[in-house]
Short mmCIF file of C-alpha atoms in Angstrom, two decimals:
data_model
loop_
_atom_site.label_atom_id
_atom_site.label_comp_id
_atom_site.label_asym_id
_atom_site.label_seq_id
_atom_site.Cartn_x
_atom_site.Cartn_y
_atom_site.Cartn_z
CA MET L 10 2.03 -19.37 -9.56
CA VAL L 11 1.29 -22.84 -8.10
CA GLY L 12 1.27 -26.01 -10.12
CA PRO L 13 3.56 -28.84 -10.51
CA THR L 14 6.65 -26.76 -10.43
CA ALA L 15 5.61 -25.36 -7.21
CA PRO L 16 8.55 -25.71 -4.66
CA ARG L 17 7.50 -28.02 -1.81
CA GLY L 18 7.86 -27.64 1.78
CA ALA L 19 6.86 -25.25 4.85
CA SER L 20 8.33 -22.59 2.76
CA ALA L 21 5.74 -23.00 -0.10
CA LEU L 22 2.94 -23.91 2.08
CA ARG L 23 3.25 -20.39 3.68
CA ALA L 24 3.64 -19.20 0.22
CA TYR L 25 0.43 -20.83 -0.46
CA THR L 26 -1.68 -20.40 2.27
CA LEU L 27 -0.57 -16.55 2.18
CA ALA L 28 -2.04 -16.22 -1.40
CA GLU L 29 -5.03 -17.43 -1.51
CA SER L 30 -5.73 -15.20 1.65
CA ALA L 31 -4.39 -12.16 0.12
CA ALA L 32 -6.72 -13.55 -2.70
CA SER L 33 -9.83 -13.94 -0.89
CA HIS L 34 -9.46 -10.58 0.42
CA TRP L 35 -8.97 -8.75 -3.01
CA TRP L 36 -11.59 -6.68 -2.70
CA VAL L 37 -9.99 -4.59 0.39
CA LEU L 38 -6.35 -3.91 -1.78
CA ALA L 39 -8.89 -2.80 -4.63
CA LEU L 40 -10.25 -0.26 -1.92
CA ARG L 41 -6.94 0.61 -1.41
CA GLY L 42 -6.25 1.47 -3.99
CA LEU L 43 -9.62 3.58 -4.88
CA ALA L 44 -8.95 5.36 -1.75
CA ALA L 45 -5.24 5.93 -3.12
CA VAL L 46 -6.23 7.80 -6.27
CA LEU L 47 -8.92 9.06 -4.80
CA PHE L 48 -6.43 11.08 -2.70
CA GLY L 49 -4.44 11.74 -5.70
CA PHE L 50 -6.58 13.46 -7.57
CA ALA L 51 -7.67 15.80 -4.77
CA ALA L 52 -4.15 16.63 -3.50
CA ILE L 53 -3.74 17.43 -7.85
CA ALA L 54 -7.07 18.86 -8.86
CA TRP L 55 -6.20 21.26 -5.77
CA PRO L 56 -3.16 23.48 -6.12
CA GLY L 57 -4.30 26.35 -3.97
CA VAL L 58 -5.41 23.62 -1.21
CA THR L 59 -3.76 25.20 1.72
CA LEU L 60 -0.92 22.89 3.83
CA THR L 61 -4.17 21.70 6.80
CA VAL L 62 -6.42 20.67 4.52
CA LEU L 63 -3.71 18.21 2.51
CA VAL L 64 -3.04 17.42 5.91
CA MET L 65 -6.33 16.87 6.69
CA LEU L 66 -6.85 15.01 2.93
CA TYR L 67 -4.07 12.61 3.81
CA GLY L 68 -5.10 12.24 7.69
CA VAL L 69 -8.25 10.49 5.92
CA PHE L 70 -6.12 8.68 3.09
CA SER L 71 -3.80 6.97 6.05
CA LEU L 72 -6.44 6.19 8.69
CA ALA L 73 -8.32 4.47 5.81
CA ASP L 74 -5.82 2.59 4.10
CA GLY L 75 -4.61 1.59 7.78
CA ILE L 76 -7.53 0.52 8.35
CA LEU L 77 -8.11 -1.60 5.91
CA ALA L 78 -5.19 -3.49 5.68
CA LEU L 79 -5.81 -4.19 9.77
CA VAL L 80 -8.61 -5.94 8.35
CA ALA L 81 -7.01 -7.62 5.74
CA GLY L 82 -3.92 -8.22 8.38
CA ILE L 83 -6.70 -9.65 10.81
CA ARG L 84 -8.70 -12.48 7.88
CA ALA L 85 -4.91 -12.98 6.18
CA ARG L 86 -3.14 -13.76 9.99
CA TRP L 87 -0.38 -11.82 7.86
CA ASN L 88 1.55 -9.58 10.07
CA GLY L 89 3.55 -7.97 7.33
CA LEU L 90 0.15 -6.91 6.33
CA LEU L 91 -0.76 -5.99 9.91
CA LEU L 92 2.45 -4.12 10.15
CA ALA L 93 1.31 -1.65 7.45
CA GLY L 94 -2.19 -1.16 9.09
CA ILE L 95 -0.94 -0.02 12.20
CA LEU L 96 1.43 2.15 10.56
CA GLY L 97 -1.49 3.58 8.44
CA VAL L 98 -3.44 4.35 11.38
CA VAL L 99 -0.88 5.94 13.34
CA VAL L 100 0.22 8.03 10.99
CA GLY L 101 -3.17 8.69 10.14
CA LEU L 102 -4.32 9.71 12.87
CA ALA L 103 -0.94 11.73 14.25
CA ALA L 104 -2.40 14.13 10.54
CA LEU L 105 -5.76 14.46 12.07
CA LEU L 106 -4.89 15.20 15.03
CA TRP L 107 -2.49 17.57 14.64
CA PRO L 108 -3.58 19.73 11.49
CA GLY L 109 -0.97 22.51 12.32
CA ILE L 110 1.33 20.36 11.71
CA THR L 111 4.33 22.27 9.92
CA ALA L 112 4.70 21.34 5.60
CA LEU L 113 8.26 19.34 6.34
CA ALA L 114 6.71 18.09 9.57
CA LEU L 115 4.36 16.14 6.82
CA LEU L 116 6.52 15.99 3.95
CA PHE L 117 8.72 13.33 7.05
CA LEU L 118 5.90 12.01 7.73
CA ILE L 119 4.80 11.15 4.68
CA ALA L 120 8.07 10.23 3.52
CA ALA L 121 8.55 7.46 6.73
CA TRP L 122 4.86 6.05 5.56
CA ALA L 123 6.09 5.14 2.04
CA LEU L 124 9.17 4.32 3.25
CA LEU L 125 8.04 1.75 5.34
CA THR L 126 5.02 0.38 3.89
CA GLY L 127 7.28 0.25 0.94
CA ALA L 128 9.83 -2.37 2.89
CA LEU L 129 6.76 -4.41 4.26
CA GLN L 130 4.59 -4.77 0.92
CA LEU L 131 8.70 -6.12 -0.84
CA VAL L 132 8.92 -8.55 2.15
CA ALA L 133 5.28 -9.71 0.73
CA ALA L 134 5.78 -9.69 -2.93
CA MET L 135 9.19 -12.61 -1.56
CA GLN L 136 7.01 -14.26 0.70
CA LEU L 137 4.64 -14.03 -1.96
CA ARG L 138 6.55 -14.99 -5.09
CA ARG L 139 6.20 -19.53 -5.22
CA ALA L 140 2.82 -19.25 -5.31
CA ALA L 141 1.29 -16.03 -6.53
CA ALA L 142 2.01 -14.33 -10.79
CA GLY L 143 1.53 -11.19 -10.16
CA GLU L 144 3.37 -11.08 -6.62
CA TRP L 145 5.76 -8.21 -9.04
CA LEU L 146 2.54 -5.80 -9.06
CA LEU L 147 3.50 -5.59 -5.45
CA GLY L 148 7.27 -5.42 -5.08
CA LEU L 149 6.55 -2.49 -7.48
CA ALA L 150 4.32 -0.94 -5.38
CA GLY L 151 6.45 -1.46 -2.97
CA ALA L 152 9.65 0.11 -4.68
CA ALA L 153 7.17 2.74 -5.44
CA ALA L 154 6.97 3.57 -2.47
CA ILE L 155 10.05 3.69 -1.30
CA ALA L 156 11.88 5.33 -4.13
CA PHE L 157 8.89 7.76 -3.39
CA GLY L 158 9.47 8.05 0.99
CA ILE L 159 14.01 8.74 -0.40
CA LEU L 160 13.07 11.60 -3.27
CA LEU L 161 10.90 13.01 -0.55
CA VAL L 162 13.10 12.49 2.96
CA PHE L 163 16.50 14.01 -0.04
CA ASN L 164 14.59 17.27 -1.58
CA PRO L 165 12.14 18.54 1.39
CA GLN L 166 13.05 21.81 -0.09
CA ALA L 167 10.43 21.69 -3.26
CA GLY L 168 8.05 23.88 -3.83
CA ALA L 169 4.86 23.64 -1.98
CA LEU L 170 3.13 22.81 -5.12
CA SER L 171 5.82 20.59 -7.02
CA VAL L 172 5.60 18.58 -3.84
CA LEU L 173 2.17 18.86 -3.50
CA TRP L 174 1.87 17.69 -7.31
CA LEU L 175 4.58 14.87 -6.92
CA ILE L 176 2.70 13.22 -3.95
CA GLY L 177 -0.66 13.46 -5.46
CA ALA L 178 0.83 10.93 -8.61
CA PHE L 179 2.58 9.13 -6.79
CA ALA L 180 -1.23 8.14 -5.07
CA ILE L 181 -2.86 8.18 -8.81
CA ALA L 182 0.56 5.48 -9.46
CA TYR L 183 0.15 3.46 -6.24
CA GLY L 184 -3.53 3.17 -6.40
CA VAL L 185 -2.99 2.16 -10.02
CA VAL L 186 -0.61 -0.68 -8.91
CA LEU L 187 -2.59 -1.78 -6.27
CA LEU L 188 -6.38 -1.58 -8.26
CA GLY L 189 -4.18 -3.77 -10.42
CA LEU L 190 -2.91 -6.52 -8.58
CA ALA L 191 -6.55 -6.64 -6.55
CA PHE L 192 -7.62 -8.01 -9.80
CA ARG L 193 -4.61 -10.06 -10.36
CA LEU L 194 -5.19 -11.68 -7.10
CA ARG L 195 -9.58 -11.86 -8.11
CA SER L 196 -8.31 -14.31 -10.63
CA LEU L 197 -5.78 -16.26 -8.59
CA PRO L 198 -8.28 -19.17 -6.97
CA SER L 199 -8.81 -21.08 -9.62
CA ARG L 200 -5.30 -20.59 -10.52
CA LEU L 201 -4.71 -21.95 -6.48
CA ALA L 202 -6.47 -25.06 -6.80
CA SER L 203 -4.10 -27.44 -7.40
CA GLY L 204 -2.93 -26.32 -4.14
CA PRO L 205 1.10 -26.56 -2.99
CA ARG L 206 3.17 -29.30 -4.24
#
């Protein structure tokens, strides 16, 4: 949180700039959270869904999430978010262009996305910690994504239904955290009014 006790220097100014940019684009994060929640409910609600349909659903989710992250990254001039957006678009396009992908390949695709996106979110949370209250939500989303990715990598032989529920539950939890962070960022401008010290 910026205020009288905020650190001085270039790193504080960078954190302030990132926080200010994130706050002005809170709605992009809210859309990403909403897309994750919708994908999660779709994955859980259709337990008899075929692998091809699941791959297509995941592809649409990842592509939408990637495009929204790219928009926010470009507007904020934030390299970490740009990287997450590019990754989401690439993974989403791969899923949509190869819907006949095997279950194991889909698992590893989702795991790779979760691990890389989670790592980028942890880095972003550390950058924001000097300027934004609520950065812990971004860190929590990153840690959850990494834990989910590791779980998928080390348990690829789980039954299709349990994996579907796991993916759905993760997407819902991840989306809820992103929505919480988005609405926290929405109220941030008033707290940033004093600027970096």
